[in-house]
Short mmCIF file of C-alpha atoms in Angstrom, two decimals:
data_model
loop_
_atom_site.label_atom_id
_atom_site.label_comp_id
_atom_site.label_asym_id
_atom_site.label_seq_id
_atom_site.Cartn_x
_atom_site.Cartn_y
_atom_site.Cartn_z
CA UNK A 196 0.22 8.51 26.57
CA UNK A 197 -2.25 9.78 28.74
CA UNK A 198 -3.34 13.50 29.03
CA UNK A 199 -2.48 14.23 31.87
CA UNK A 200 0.98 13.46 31.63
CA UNK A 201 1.48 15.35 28.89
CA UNK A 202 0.56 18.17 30.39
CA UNK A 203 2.91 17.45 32.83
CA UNK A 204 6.09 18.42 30.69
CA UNK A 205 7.06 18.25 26.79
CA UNK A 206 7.31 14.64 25.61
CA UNK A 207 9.22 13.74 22.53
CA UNK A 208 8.52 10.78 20.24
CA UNK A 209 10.49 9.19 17.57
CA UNK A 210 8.92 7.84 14.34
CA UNK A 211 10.06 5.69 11.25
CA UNK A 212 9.08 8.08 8.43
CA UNK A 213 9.16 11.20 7.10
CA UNK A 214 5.96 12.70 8.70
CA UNK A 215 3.02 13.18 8.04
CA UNK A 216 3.63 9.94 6.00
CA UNK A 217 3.04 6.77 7.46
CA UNK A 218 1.83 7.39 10.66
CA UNK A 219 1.32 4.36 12.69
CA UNK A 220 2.33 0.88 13.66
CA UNK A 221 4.58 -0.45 10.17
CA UNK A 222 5.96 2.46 8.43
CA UNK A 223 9.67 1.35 7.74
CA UNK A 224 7.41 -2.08 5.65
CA UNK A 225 5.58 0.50 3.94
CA UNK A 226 7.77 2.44 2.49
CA UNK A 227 9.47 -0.38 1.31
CA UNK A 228 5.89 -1.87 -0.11
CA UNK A 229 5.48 1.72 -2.19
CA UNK A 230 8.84 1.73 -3.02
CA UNK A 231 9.87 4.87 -1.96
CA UNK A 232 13.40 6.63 -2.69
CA UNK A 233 14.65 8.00 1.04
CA UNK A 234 12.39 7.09 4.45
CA UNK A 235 13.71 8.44 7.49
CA UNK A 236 13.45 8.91 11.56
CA UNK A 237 11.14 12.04 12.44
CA UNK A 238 11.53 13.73 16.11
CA UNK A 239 8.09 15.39 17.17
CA UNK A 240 6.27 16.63 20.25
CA UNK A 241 3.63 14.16 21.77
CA UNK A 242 0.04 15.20 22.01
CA UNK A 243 -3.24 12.33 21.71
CA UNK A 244 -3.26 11.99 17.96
CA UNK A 245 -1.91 9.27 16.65
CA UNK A 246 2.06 10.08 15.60
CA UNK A 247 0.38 13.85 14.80
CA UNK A 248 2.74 16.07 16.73
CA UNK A 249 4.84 18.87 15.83
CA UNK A 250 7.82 17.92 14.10
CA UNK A 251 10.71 19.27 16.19
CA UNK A 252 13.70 17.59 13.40
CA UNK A 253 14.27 14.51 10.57
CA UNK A 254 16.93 12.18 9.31
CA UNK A 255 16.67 11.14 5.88
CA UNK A 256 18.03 7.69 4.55
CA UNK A 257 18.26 6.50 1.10
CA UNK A 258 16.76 2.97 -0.07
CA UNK A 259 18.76 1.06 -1.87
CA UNK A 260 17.57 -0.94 -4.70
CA UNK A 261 18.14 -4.59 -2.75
CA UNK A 262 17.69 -3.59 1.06
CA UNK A 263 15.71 -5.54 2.65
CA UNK A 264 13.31 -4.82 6.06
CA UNK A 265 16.12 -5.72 8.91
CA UNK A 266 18.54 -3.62 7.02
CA UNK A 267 16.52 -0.26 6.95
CA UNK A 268 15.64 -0.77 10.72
CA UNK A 269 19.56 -1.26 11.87
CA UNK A 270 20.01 1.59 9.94
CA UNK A 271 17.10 3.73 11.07
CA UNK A 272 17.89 2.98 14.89
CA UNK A 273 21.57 4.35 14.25
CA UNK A 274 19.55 7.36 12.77
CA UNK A 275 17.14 7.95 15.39
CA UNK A 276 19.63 7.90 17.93
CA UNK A 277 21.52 10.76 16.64
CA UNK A 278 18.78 12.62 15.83
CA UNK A 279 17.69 12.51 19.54
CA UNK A 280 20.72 13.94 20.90
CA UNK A 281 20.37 16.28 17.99
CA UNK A 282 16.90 17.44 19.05
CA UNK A 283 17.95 17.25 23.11
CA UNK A 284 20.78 19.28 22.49
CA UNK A 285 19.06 22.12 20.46
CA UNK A 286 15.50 21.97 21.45
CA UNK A 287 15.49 25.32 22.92
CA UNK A 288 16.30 26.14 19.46
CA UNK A 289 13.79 24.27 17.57
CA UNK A 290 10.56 25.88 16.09
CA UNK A 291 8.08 23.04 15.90
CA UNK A 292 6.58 22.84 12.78
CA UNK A 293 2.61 21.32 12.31
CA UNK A 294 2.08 18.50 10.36
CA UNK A 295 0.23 19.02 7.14
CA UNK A 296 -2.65 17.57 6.88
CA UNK A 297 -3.52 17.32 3.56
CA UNK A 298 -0.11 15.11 3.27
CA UNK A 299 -0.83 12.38 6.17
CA UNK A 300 -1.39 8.49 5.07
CA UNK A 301 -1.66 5.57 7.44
CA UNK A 302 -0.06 1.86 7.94
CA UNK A 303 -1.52 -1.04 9.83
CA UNK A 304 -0.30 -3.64 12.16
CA UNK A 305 0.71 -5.99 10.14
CA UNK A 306 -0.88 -10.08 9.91
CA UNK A 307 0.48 -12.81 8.71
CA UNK A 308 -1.53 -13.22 5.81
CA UNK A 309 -0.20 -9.79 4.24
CA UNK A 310 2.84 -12.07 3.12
CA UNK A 311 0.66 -14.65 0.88
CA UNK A 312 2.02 -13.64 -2.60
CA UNK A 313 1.26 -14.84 -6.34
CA UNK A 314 3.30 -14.65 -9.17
CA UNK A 315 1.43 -12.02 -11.27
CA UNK A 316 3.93 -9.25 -11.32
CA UNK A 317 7.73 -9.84 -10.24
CA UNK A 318 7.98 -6.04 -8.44
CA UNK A 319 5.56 -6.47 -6.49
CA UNK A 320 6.61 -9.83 -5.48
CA UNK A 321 9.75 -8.29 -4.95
CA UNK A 322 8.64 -5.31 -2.81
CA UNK A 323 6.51 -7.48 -0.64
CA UNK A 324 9.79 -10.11 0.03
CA UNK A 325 11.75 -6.80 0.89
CA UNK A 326 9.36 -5.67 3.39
CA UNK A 327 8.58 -8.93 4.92
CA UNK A 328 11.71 -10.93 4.68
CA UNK A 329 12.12 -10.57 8.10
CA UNK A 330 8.64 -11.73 9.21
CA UNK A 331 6.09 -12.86 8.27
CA UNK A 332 8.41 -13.77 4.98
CA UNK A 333 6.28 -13.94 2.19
CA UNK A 334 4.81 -17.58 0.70
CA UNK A 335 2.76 -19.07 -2.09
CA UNK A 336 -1.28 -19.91 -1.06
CA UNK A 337 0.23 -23.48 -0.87
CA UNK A 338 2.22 -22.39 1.83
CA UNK A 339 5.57 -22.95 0.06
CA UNK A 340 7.79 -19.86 1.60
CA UNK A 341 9.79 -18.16 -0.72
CA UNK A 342 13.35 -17.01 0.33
CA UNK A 343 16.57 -15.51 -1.01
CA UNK A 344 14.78 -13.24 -3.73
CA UNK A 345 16.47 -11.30 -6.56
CA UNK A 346 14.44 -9.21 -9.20
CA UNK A 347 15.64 -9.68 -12.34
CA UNK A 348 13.19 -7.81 -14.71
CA UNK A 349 9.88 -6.67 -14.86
CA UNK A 350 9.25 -6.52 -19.11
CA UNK A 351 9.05 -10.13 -20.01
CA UNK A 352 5.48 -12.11 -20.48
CA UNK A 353 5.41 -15.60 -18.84
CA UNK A 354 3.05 -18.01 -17.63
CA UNK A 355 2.66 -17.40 -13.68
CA UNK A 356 5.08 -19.38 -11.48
CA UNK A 357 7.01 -21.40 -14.69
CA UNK A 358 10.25 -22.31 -14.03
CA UNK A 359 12.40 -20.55 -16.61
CA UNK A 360 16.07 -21.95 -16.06
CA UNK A 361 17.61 -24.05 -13.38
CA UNK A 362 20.73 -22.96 -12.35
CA UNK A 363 23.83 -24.14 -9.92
CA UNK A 364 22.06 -22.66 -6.55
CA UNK A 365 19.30 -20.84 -7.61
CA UNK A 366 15.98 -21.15 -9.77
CA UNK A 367 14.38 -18.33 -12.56
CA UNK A 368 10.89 -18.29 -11.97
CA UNK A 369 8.78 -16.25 -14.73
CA UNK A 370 5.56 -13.84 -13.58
CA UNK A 371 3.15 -12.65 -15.60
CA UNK A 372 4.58 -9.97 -15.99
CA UNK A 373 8.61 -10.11 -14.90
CA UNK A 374 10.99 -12.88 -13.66
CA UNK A 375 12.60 -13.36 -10.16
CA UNK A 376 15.91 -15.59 -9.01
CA UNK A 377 15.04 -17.56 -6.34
CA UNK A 378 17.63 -19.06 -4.17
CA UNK A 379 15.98 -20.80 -1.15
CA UNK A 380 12.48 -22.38 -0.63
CA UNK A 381 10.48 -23.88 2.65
CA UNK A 382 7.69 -26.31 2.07
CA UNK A 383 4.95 -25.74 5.33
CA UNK A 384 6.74 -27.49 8.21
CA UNK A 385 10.03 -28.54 6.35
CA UNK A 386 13.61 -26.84 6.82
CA UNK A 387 14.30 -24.43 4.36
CA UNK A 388 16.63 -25.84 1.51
CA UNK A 389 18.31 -25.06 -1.63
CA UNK A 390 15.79 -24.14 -4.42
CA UNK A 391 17.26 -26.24 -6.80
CA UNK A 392 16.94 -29.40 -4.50
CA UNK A 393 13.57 -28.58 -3.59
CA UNK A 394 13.00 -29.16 -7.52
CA UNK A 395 14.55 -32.29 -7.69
CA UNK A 396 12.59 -33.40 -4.84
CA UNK A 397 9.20 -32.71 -6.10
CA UNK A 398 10.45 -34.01 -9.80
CA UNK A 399 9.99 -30.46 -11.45
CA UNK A 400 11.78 -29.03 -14.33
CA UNK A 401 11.81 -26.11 -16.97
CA UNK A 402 8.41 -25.06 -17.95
CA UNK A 403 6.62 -26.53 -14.70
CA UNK A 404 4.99 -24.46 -12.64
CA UNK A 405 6.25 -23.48 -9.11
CA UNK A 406 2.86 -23.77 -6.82
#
């Protein structure tokens, strides 16, 4: 906002983390990336920096283990509109306090390709399919998209992408470190479809290699 309309009268801002943390334009997929136990809604004063304000108030929310990207926003909007009645209502109140500076990190815009995954490690498969689910999903350098994740551990040894067990709806696919249940697949320009079919289809079974 410019300058000169700041000066004009306070401005409040509302921002998806727990400031000075994640400033800028994807914090709710960050947190989720890192794996973080709470993110939240912060309330601030505007000034030029970039999300740098005062802090006038924050909501906290707790992540659970399985919640994916679309989840923590719904739940962040209910949040932040609380805590701006919250802050309206008792900003006469409120002593701003100054970010600390020593504590500030930064997210990006995020691109498509930040959703390209391997199957190295089975978290941080997992972390990535939380915080992208909702776009731009995450997918194999083939293109294959993978949907309908589950972590199931993150201990065993395996040979990257093998296909551990077919089940009744759903596939176990081992990492290299770690194994994942995978429900849905999407080959580039095909509908998405049962994992298990999308097996069949290509003629794959236990101990081939999902690529």
């Amino acid at each position: 906002m410019p300058k000169d309309i700041l000066k004009i009268a306070p401005c409040i801002n509302l921002h998806a983390s727990i400031l000075p943390k994640y400033r800028g334009a994807s914090p709710i997929q960050e947190s989720l990336l890192n794996d973080d136990e709470y993110t939240g809604v912060t309330s601030m004063l505007m000034e030029e920096g970039l999300d740098s304000g005062d802090i006038l108030g924050i909501s906290y929310l707790k992540l659970e283990e399985n919640m994916l990207v679309d989840e923590v926003f719904e739940k962040l909007s209910k949040i932040a509109a609380k805590l701006t009645i919250t802050t309206l209502d008792n900003y006469e109140k409120i002593n701003p306090i100054k970010q600390n500076e020593a504590d500030v990190s930064f997210c990006k815009k995020i691109k498509k390709e930040y959703g390209e995954v391997d199957f190295l490690n089975a978290k941080k498969l997992f972390l990535k399919y939380k915080a992208y689910s909702f776009w731009p999903g995450v997918f194999l350098n083939s293109g294959l998209k993978l949907k309908d994740i589950k972590l199931l551990e993150t201990a065993s040894t395996n040979s990257e992408g093998e296909i551990l067990e077919i089940k009744n709806d759903s596939i176990i696919i081992g990492c290299k470190k770690g194994s994942l249940e995978i429900k849905t697949l999407q080959a580039p320009s095909k509908k998405e479809i049962n994992a298990v079919e999308y097996l069949r289809g290509q003629r794959l079974n236990i101990k081939d290699i999902l690529a």
